[in-house]
CSV table of C-alpha atoms in Angstrom, one decimal:
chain,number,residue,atom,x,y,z
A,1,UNK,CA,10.9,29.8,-30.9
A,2,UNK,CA,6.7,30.7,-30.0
A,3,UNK,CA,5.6,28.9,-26.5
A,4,UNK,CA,2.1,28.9,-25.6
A,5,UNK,CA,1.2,27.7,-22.1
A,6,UNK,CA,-2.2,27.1,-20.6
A,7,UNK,CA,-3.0,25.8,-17.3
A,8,UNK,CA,-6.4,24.9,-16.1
A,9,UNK,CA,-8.1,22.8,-13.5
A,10,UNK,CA,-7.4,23.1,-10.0
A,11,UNK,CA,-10.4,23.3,-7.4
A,12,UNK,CA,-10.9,26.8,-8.8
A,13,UNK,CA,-10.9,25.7,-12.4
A,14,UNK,CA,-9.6,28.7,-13.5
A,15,UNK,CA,-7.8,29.1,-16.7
A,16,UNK,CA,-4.1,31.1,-17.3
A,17,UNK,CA,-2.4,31.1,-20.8
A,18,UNK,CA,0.3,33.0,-22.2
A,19,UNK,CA,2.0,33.4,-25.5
A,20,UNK,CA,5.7,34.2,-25.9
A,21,UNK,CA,8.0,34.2,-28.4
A,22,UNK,CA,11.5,34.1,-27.8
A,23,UNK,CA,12.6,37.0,-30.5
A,24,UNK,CA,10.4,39.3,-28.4
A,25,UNK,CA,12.4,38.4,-25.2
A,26,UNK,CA,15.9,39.5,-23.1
A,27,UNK,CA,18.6,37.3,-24.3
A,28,UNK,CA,19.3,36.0,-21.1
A,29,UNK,CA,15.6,35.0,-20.7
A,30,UNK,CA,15.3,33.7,-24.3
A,31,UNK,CA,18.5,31.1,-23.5
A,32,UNK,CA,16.8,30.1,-20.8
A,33,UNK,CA,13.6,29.2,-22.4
A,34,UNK,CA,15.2,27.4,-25.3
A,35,UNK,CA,17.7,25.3,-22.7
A,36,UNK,CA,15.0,24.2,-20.5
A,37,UNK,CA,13.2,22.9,-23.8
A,38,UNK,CA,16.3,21.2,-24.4
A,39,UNK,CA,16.7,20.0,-21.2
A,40,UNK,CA,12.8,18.5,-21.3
A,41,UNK,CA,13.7,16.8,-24.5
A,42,UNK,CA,10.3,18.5,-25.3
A,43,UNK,CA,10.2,17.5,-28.8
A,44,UNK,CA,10.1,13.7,-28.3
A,45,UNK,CA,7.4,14.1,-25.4
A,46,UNK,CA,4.1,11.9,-25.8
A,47,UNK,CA,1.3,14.4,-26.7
A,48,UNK,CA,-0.6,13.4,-23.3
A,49,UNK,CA,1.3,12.6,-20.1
A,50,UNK,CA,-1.3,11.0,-17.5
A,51,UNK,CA,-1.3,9.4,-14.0
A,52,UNK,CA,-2.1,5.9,-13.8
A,53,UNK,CA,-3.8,7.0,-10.8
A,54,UNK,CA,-5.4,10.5,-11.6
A,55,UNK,CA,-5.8,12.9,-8.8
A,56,UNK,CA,-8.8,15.4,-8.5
A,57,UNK,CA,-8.3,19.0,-8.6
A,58,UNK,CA,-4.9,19.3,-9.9
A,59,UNK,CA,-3.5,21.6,-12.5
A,60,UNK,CA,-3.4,20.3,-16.1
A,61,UNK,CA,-1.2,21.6,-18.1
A,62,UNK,CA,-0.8,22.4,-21.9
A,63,UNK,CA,2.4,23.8,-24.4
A,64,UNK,CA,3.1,24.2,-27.3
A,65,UNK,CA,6.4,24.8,-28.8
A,66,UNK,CA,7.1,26.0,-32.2
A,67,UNK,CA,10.3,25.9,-33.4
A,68,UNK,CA,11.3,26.4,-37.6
A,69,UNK,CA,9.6,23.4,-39.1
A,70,UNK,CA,9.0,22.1,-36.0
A,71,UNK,CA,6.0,21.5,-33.4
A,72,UNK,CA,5.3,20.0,-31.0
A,73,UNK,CA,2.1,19.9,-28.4
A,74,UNK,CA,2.0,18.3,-25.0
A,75,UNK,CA,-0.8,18.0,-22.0
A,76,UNK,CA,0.1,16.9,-19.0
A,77,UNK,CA,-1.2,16.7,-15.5
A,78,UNK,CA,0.1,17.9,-12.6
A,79,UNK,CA,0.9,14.4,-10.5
A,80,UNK,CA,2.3,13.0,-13.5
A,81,UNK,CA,4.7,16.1,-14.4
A,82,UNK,CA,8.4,14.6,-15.7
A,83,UNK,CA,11.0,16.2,-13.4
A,84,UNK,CA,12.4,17.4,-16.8
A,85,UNK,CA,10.0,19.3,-17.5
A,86,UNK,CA,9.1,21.3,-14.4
A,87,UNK,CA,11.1,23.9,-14.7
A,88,UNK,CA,9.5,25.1,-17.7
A,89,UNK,CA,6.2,24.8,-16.3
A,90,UNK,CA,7.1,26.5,-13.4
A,91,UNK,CA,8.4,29.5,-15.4
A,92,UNK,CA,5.8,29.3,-17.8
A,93,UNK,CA,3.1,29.6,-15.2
A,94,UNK,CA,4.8,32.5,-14.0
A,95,UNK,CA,5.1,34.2,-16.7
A,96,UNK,CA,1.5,33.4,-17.2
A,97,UNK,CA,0.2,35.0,-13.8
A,98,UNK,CA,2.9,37.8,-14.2
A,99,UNK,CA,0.9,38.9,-17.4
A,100,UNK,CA,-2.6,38.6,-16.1
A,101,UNK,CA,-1.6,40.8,-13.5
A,102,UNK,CA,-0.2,43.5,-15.6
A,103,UNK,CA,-3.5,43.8,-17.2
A,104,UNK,CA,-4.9,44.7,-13.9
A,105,UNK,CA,-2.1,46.0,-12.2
B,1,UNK,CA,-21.5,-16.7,3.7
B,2,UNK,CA,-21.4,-16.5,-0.2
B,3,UNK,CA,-24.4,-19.7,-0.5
B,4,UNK,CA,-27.4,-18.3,-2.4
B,5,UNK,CA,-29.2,-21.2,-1.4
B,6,UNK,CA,-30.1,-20.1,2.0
B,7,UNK,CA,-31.1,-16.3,0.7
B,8,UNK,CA,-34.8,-16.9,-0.6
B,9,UNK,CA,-35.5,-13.2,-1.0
B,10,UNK,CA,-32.2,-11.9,-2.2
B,11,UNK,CA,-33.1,-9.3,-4.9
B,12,UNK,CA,-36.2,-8.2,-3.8
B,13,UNK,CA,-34.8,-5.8,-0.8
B,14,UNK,CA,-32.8,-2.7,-1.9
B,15,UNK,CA,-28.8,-2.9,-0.7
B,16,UNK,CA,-30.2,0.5,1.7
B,17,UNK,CA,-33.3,-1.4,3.7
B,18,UNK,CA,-30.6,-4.0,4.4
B,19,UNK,CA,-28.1,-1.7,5.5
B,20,UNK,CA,-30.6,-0.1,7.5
B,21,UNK,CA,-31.7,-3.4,9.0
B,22,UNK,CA,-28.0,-4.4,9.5
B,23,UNK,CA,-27.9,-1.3,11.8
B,24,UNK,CA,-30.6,-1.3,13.6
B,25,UNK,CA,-32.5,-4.8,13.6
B,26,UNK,CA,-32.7,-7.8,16.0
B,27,UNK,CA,-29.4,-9.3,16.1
B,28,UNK,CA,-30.6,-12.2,14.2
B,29,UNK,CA,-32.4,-9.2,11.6
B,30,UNK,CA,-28.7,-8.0,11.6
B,31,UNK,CA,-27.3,-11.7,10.4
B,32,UNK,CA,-29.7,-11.8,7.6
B,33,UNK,CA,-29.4,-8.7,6.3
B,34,UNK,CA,-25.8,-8.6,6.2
B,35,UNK,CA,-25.6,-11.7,4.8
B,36,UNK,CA,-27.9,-10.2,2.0
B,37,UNK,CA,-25.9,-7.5,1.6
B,38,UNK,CA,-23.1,-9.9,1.5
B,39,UNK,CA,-24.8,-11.7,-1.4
B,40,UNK,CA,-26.3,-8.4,-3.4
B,41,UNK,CA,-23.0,-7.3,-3.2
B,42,UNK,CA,-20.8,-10.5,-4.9
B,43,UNK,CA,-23.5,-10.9,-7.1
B,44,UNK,CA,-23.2,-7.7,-8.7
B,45,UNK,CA,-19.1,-7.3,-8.0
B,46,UNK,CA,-19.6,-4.2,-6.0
B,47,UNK,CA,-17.3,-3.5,-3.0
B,48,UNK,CA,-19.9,-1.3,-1.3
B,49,UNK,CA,-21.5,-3.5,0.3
B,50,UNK,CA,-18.4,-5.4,1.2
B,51,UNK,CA,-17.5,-1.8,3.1
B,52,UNK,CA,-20.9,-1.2,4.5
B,53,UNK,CA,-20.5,-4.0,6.6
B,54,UNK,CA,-17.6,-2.5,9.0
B,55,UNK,CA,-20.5,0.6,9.7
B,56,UNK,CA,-23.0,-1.8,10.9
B,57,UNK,CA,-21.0,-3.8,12.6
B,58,UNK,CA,-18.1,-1.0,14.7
B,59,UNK,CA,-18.8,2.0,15.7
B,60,UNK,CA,-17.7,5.3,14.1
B,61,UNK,CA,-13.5,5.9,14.3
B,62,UNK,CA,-13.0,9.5,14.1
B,63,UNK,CA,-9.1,10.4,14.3
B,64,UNK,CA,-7.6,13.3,12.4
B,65,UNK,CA,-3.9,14.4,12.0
B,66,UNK,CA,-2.5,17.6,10.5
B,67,UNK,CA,0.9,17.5,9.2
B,68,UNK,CA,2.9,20.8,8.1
B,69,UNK,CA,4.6,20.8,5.0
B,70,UNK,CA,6.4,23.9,5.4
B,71,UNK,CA,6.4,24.7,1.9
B,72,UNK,CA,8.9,21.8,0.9
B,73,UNK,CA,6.6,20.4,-1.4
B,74,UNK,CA,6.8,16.8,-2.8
B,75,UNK,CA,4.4,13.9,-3.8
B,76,UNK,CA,3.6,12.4,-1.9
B,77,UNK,CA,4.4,15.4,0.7
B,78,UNK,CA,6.6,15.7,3.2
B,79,UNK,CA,6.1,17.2,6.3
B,80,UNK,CA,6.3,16.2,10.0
B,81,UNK,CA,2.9,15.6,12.3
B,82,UNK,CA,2.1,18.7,14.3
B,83,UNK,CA,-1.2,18.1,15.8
B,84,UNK,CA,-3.6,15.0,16.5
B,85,UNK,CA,-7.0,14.2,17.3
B,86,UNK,CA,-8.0,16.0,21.1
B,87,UNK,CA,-4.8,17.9,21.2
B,88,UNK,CA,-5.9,21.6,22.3
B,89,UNK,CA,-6.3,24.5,19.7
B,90,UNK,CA,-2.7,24.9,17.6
B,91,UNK,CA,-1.4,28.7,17.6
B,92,UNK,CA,-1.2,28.3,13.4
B,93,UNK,CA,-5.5,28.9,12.4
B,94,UNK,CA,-4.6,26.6,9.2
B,95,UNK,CA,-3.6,24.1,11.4
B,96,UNK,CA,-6.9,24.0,13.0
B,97,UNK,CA,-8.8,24.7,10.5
B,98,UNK,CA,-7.9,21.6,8.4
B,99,UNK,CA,-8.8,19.9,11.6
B,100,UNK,CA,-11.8,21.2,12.1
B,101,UNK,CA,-13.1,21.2,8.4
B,102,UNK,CA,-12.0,17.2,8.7
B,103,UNK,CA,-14.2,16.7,11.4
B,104,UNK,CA,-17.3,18.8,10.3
B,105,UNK,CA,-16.7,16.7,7.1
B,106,UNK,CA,-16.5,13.7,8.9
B,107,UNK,CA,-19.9,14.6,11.0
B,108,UNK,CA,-21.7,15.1,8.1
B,109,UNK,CA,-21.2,11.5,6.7
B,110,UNK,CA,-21.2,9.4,9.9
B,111,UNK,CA,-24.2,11.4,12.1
B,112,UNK,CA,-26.3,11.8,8.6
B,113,UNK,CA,-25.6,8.8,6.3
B,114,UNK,CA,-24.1,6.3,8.6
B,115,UNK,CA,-20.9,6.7,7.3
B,116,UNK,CA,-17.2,5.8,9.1
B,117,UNK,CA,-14.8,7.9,7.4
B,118,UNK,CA,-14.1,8.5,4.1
B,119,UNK,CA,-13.4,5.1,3.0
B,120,UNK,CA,-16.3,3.6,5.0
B,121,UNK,CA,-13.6,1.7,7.2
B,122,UNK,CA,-12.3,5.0,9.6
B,123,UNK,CA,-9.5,5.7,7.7
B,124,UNK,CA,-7.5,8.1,9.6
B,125,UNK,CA,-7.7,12.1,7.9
B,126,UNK,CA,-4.3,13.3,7.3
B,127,UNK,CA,-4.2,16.4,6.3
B,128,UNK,CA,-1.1,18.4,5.4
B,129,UNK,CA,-1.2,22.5,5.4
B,130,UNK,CA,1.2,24.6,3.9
B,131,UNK,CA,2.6,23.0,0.7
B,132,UNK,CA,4.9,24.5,-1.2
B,133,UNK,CA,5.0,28.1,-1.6
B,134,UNK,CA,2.1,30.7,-2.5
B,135,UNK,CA,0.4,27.5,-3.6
B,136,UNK,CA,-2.9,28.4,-5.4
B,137,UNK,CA,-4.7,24.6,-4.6
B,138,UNK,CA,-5.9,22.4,-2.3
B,139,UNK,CA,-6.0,18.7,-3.2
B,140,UNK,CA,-6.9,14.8,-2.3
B,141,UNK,CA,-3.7,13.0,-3.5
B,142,UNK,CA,-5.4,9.6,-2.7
B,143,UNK,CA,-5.0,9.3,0.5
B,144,UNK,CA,-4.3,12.5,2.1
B,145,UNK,CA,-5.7,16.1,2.3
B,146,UNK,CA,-3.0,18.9,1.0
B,147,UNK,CA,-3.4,22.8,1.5
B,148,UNK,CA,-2.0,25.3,-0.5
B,149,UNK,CA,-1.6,29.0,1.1
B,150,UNK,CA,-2.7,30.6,-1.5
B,151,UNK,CA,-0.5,34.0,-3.3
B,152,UNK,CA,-2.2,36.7,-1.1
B,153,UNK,CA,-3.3,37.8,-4.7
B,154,UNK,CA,-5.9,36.1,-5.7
B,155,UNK,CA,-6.5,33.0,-3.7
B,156,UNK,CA,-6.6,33.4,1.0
B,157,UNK,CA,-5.0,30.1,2.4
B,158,UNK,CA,-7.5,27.4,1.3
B,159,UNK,CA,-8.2,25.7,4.7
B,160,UNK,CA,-10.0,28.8,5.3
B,161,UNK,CA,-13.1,27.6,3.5
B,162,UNK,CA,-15.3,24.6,5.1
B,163,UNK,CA,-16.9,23.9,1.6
B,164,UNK,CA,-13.5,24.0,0.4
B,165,UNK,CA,-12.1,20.6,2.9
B,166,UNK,CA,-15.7,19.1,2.7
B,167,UNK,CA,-15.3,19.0,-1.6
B,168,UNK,CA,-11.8,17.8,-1.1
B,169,UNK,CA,-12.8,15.0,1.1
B,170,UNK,CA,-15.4,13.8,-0.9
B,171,UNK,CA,-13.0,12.8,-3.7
B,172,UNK,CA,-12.0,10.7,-1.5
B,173,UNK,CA,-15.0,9.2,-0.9
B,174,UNK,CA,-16.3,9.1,-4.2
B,175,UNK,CA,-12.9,7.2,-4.8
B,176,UNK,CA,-14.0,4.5,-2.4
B,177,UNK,CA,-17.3,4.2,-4.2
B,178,UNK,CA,-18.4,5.6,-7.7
B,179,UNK,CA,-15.1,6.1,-8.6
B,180,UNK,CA,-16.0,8.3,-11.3
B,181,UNK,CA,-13.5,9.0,-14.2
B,182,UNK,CA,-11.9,12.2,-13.8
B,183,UNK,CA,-12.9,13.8,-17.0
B,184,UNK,CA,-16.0,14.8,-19.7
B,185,UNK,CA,-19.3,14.1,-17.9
B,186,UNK,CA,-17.9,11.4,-15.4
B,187,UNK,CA,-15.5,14.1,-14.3
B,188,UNK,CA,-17.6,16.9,-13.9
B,189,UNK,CA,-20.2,14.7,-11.6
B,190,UNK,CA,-17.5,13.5,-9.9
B,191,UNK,CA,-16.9,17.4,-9.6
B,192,UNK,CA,-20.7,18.1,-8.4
B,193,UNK,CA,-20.8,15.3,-6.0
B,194,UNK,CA,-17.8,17.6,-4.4
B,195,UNK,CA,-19.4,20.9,-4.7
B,196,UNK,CA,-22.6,18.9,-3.2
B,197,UNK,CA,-21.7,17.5,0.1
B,198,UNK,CA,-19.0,20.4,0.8
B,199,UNK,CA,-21.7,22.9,0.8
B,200,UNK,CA,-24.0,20.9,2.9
B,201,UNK,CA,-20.7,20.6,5.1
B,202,UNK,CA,-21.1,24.4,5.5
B,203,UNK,CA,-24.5,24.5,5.6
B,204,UNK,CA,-24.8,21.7,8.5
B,205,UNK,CA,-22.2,23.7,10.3
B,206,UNK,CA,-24.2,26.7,9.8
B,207,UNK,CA,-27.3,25.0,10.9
B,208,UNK,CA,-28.9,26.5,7.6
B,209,UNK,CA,-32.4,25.6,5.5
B,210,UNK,CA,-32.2,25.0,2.0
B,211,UNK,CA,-33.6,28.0,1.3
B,212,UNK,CA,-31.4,30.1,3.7
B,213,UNK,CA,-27.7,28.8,2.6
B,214,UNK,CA,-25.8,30.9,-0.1
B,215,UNK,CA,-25.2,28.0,-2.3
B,216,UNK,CA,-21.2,29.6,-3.1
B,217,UNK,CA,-18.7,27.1,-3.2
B,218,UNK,CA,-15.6,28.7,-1.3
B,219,UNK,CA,-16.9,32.0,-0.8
B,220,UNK,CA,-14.7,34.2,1.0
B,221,UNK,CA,-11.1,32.2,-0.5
B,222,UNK,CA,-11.0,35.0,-3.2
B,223,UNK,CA,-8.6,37.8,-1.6
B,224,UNK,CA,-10.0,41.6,-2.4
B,225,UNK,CA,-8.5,42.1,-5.0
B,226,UNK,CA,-10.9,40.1,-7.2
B,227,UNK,CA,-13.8,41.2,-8.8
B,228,UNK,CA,-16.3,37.9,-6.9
B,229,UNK,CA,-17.5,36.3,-4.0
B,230,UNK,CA,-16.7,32.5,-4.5
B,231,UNK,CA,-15.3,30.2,-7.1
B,232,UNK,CA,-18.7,28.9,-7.9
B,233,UNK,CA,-22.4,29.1,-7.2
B,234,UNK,CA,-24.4,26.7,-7.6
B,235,UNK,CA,-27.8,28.1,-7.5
B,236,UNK,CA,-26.6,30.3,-10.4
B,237,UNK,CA,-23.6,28.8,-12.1
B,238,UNK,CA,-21.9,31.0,-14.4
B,239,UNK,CA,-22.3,34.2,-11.7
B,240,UNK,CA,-19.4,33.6,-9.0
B,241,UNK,CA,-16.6,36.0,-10.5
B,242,UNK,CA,-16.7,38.4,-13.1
B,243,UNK,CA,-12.7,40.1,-13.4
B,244,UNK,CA,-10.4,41.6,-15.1
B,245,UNK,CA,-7.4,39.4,-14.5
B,246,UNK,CA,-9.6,36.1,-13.9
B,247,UNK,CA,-12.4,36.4,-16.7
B,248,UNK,CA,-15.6,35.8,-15.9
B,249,UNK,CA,-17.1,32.3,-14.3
B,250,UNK,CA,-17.6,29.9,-17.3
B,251,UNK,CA,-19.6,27.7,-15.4
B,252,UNK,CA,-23.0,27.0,-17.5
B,253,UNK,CA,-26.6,25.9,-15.8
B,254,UNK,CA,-28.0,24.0,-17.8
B,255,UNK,CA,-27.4,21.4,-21.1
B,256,UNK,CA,-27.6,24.0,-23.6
B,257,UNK,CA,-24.8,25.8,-22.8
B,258,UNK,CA,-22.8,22.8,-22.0
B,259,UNK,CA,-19.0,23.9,-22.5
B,260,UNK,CA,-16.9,20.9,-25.1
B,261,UNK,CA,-13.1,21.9,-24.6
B,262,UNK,CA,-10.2,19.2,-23.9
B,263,UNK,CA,-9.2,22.0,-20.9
B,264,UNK,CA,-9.9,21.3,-17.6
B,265,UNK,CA,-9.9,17.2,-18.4
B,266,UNK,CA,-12.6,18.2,-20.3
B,267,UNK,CA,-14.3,21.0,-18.2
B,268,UNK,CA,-14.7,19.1,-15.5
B,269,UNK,CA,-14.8,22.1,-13.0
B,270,UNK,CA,-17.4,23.6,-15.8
B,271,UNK,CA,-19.4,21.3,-16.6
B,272,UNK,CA,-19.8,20.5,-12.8
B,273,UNK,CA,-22.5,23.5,-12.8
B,274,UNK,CA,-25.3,22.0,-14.6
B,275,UNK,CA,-25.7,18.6,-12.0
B,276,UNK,CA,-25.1,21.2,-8.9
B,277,UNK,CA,-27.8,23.1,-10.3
B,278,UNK,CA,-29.9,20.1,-10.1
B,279,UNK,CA,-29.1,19.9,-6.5
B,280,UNK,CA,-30.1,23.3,-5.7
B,281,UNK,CA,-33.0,22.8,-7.3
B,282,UNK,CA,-33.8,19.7,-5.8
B,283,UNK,CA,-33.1,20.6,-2.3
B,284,UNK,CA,-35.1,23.8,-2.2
B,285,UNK,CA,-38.0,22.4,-3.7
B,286,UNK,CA,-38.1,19.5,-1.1
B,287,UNK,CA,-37.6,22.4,1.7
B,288,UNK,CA,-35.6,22.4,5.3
B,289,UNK,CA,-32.2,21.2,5.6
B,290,UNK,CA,-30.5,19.9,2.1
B,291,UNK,CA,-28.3,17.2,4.2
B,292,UNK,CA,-31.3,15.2,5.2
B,293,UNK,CA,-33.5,14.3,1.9
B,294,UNK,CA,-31.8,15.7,-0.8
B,295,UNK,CA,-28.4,15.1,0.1
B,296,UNK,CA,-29.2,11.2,1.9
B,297,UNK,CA,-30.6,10.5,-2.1
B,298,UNK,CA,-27.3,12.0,-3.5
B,299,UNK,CA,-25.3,10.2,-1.3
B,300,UNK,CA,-27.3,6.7,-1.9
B,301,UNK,CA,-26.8,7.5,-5.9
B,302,UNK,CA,-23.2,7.8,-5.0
B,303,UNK,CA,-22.1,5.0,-3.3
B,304,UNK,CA,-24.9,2.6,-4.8
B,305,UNK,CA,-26.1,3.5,-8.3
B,306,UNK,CA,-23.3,5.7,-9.6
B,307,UNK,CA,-20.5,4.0,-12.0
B,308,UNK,CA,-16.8,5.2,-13.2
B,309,UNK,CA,-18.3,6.2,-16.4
B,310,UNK,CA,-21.7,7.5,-15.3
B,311,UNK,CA,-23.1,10.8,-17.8
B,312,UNK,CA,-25.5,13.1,-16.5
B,313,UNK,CA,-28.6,11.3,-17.9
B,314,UNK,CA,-27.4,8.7,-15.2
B,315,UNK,CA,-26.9,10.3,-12.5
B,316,UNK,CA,-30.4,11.9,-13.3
B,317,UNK,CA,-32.4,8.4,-13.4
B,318,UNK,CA,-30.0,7.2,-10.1
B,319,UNK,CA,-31.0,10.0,-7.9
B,320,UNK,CA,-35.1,9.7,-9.2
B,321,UNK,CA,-35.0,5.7,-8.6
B,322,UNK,CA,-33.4,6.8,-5.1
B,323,UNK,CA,-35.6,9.2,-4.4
B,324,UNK,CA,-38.6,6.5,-5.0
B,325,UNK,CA,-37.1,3.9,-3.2
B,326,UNK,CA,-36.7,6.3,-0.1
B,327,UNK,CA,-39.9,8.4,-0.4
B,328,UNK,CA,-42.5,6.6,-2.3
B,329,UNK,CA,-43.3,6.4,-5.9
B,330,UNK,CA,-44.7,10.0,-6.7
B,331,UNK,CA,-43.7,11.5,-3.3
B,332,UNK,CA,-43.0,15.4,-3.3
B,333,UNK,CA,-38.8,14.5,-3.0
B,334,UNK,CA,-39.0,12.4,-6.6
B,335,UNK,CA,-40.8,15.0,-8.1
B,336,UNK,CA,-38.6,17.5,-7.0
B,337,UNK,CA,-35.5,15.6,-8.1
B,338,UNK,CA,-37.5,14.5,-11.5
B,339,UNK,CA,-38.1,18.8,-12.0
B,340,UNK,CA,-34.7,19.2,-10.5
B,341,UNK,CA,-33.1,17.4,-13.9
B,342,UNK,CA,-36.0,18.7,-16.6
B,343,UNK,CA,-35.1,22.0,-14.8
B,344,UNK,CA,-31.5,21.8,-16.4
B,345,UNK,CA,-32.4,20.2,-19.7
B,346,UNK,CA,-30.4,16.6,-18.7
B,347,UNK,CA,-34.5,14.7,-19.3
């Protein structure tokens, strides 16, 4: 399974991203990843995930999951995240920050 | 009220000569031109001038409240109230500096543009401080101010900024007036008009001229570990951080470079450099402090001219027809905002 993750906006506007892909990962980390997938039901997401009421300077988010024959992308912003799917953003974003600070450790 | 009949010359005075005269006229001048504005207003299904009529008619309501989080998080968030308006200086700075950046903010709108809080009606600030944990944002939710401590690693806690509340607080009160969409151009004014009146926040705090201000939105939030001295500039966009683990400022300054990308809603926070350049431009060319000329014809734009789905070219012809109403057709302040927009390619 390949994950990208991008998250952008905020007040800063800046931009984090990170490409994984499970074969590359710990086993227990790779589970992980593919159960909270699962657990998001991320497949049958709608592509865009808005507030009816949008909020300034929040964080958008944007994955995309790759999976066999499947994929599947999904932006979504902050206020209207699904509880479902938190906990892969939260990792995700992470992971994403984790990496950028590698490069400049 | 509503009776055209009895409003001979409705039309013919701009909504801002009768606000002015609702504020400080004859009490019979007062009647009249509220019952203009009244009028102007139903006739062209605005609620501005609905909400301008509370200013000229009470006096400012200033009352600020900080509530701490304590990193729990939630939306809305949770948190009880730990300081109100007058209680003495809290032992926790981000306490008092959400406080304080509410009131400066406040200041700002009521002492320069006749302005009662952000929603025109002295809504109470409620700010919250401390959300969630190492919390890289600061937000309006709507309603309510929330502060993010920031991860020690690249952002400081974002109360520490001035610019930083003022820009927050005036999505809320470009919520209560243009209500500009929150994404492409729309967005990225709605972005500037943020950038605009939290720097003249700082700059009115700071007592400086146009041409002495440092034009950096949140200078000073980046921790030293980052390669750059703000998140933006807006005398030159496209020049507040250049690093390793950030990248450099994508922020372009004028059309040309304009940035398409469905990021950001649309680049919303990149975009926003071109009209903020326009500003900059504007307000040195016009001279002495940016909160009095420039930023009075920004702030008209924004709460009289300015729709939800306003572009650039919009906000451009707004802030010129302001700028003649207030200063004269041909005055030094039109040209400067005319040159301000041909300056950035929008005209």
């Amino acid at each position: 399974m390949k994950i990208s993750f991008e998250q952008s906006g905020g007040i800063a506007g800046l931009r984090f991203a990170t490409t994984l892909d499970t074969a590359g990962l710990p086993p227990e980390d790779a589970q992980k990843l593919r159960r909270m997938v699962d657990e998001a039901d991320f497949f049958n997401l709608p592509a865009r995930i808005v507030s009816p009421r949008p909020q300034p300077d929040r964080f958008q988010y944007k994955l995309q999951v790759q999976e066999s024959s499947r994929q599947h992308t999904v932006t979504v912003s902050e206020e209207a995240l699904p509880t479902s799917l938190a906990p892969l953003v939260k990792w995700l974003g992470e992971e994403a920050r984790r990496k950028m600070r590698e490069k400049n450790p | 009220m509503l009776n055209a009949t009895n409003s001979p010359i409705r039309g013919i005075i701009p909504p801002h000569m009768l606000e002015e005269i609702a504020k400080r006229g004859t009490t019979r001048q007062k009647d009249w031109a509220l019952h203009n504005l009244t009028f102007a207003g139903f006739v062209r299904g605005q609620r501005q001038a609905m909400a301008a009529l509370p200013t000229a008619a009470a006096v400012g309501h200033k009352y600020r409240t900080v509530n701490d989080n304590k990193h729990e998080g939630g939306n809305p968030p949770t948190g009880a109230l730990v300081f109100k308006e007058g209680d003495p200086a809290s032992a926790d700075p981000a306490v008092n500096e959400a406080y304080d950046g509410a009131g400066a903010t406040y200041d700002l709108y009521y002492d320069v543009y006749q302005r009662n809080s952000i929603d025109n009606r002295g809504m109470s600030i409620v700010s919250f401080v401390h959300y969630e944990s190492n919390f890289n944002n600061a937000f309006w939710d709507g309603s309510e101010m929330v502060y993010g401590d920031g991860d020690g690693d690249i952002f400081d806690r974002f109360t520490k900024c001035i610019d930083v509340i003022g820009h927050e607080l005036t999505h809320g009160v470009t919520q209560h007036e243009a209500n500009l969409a929150y994404s492409g151009q729309p967005g990225a004014l709605n972005e500037s008009m943020s950038d605009v009146f939290g720097s003249l926040v700082k700059q009115r705090v700071l007592n400086q001229t146009a041409d002495k201000a440092d034009w950096l939105i949140g200078a000073g939030l980046l921790t030293s570990k980052i390669q750059g001295q703000a998140l933006r500039s807006m005398k030159a966009p496209g020049t507040a951080y250049d690093d390793p683990v950030l990248g450099k400022d994508p922020q372009p300054a004028d059309m040309q470079h304009y940035v398409k990308t469905s990021s950001d809603n649309g680049g919303v926070h990149i975009n926003s450099g071109i009209p903020n350049r326009a500003f900059y431009l504007a307000a040195t060319a016009i001279g002495g402090n940016a909160w009095e000329k420039a930023g009075k014809i920004w702030y008209v734009a924004l709460r009289d001219r300015l729709r939800s789905n306003s572009t650039f070219k919009r906000a451009a012809t707004a802030t010129i027809s302001v700028a003649k109403e207030l200063f004269g057709d041909g005055s030094n302040e039109m040209k400067a905002v005319q040159d301000a927009w041909k300056g950035v390619g929008v005209i």
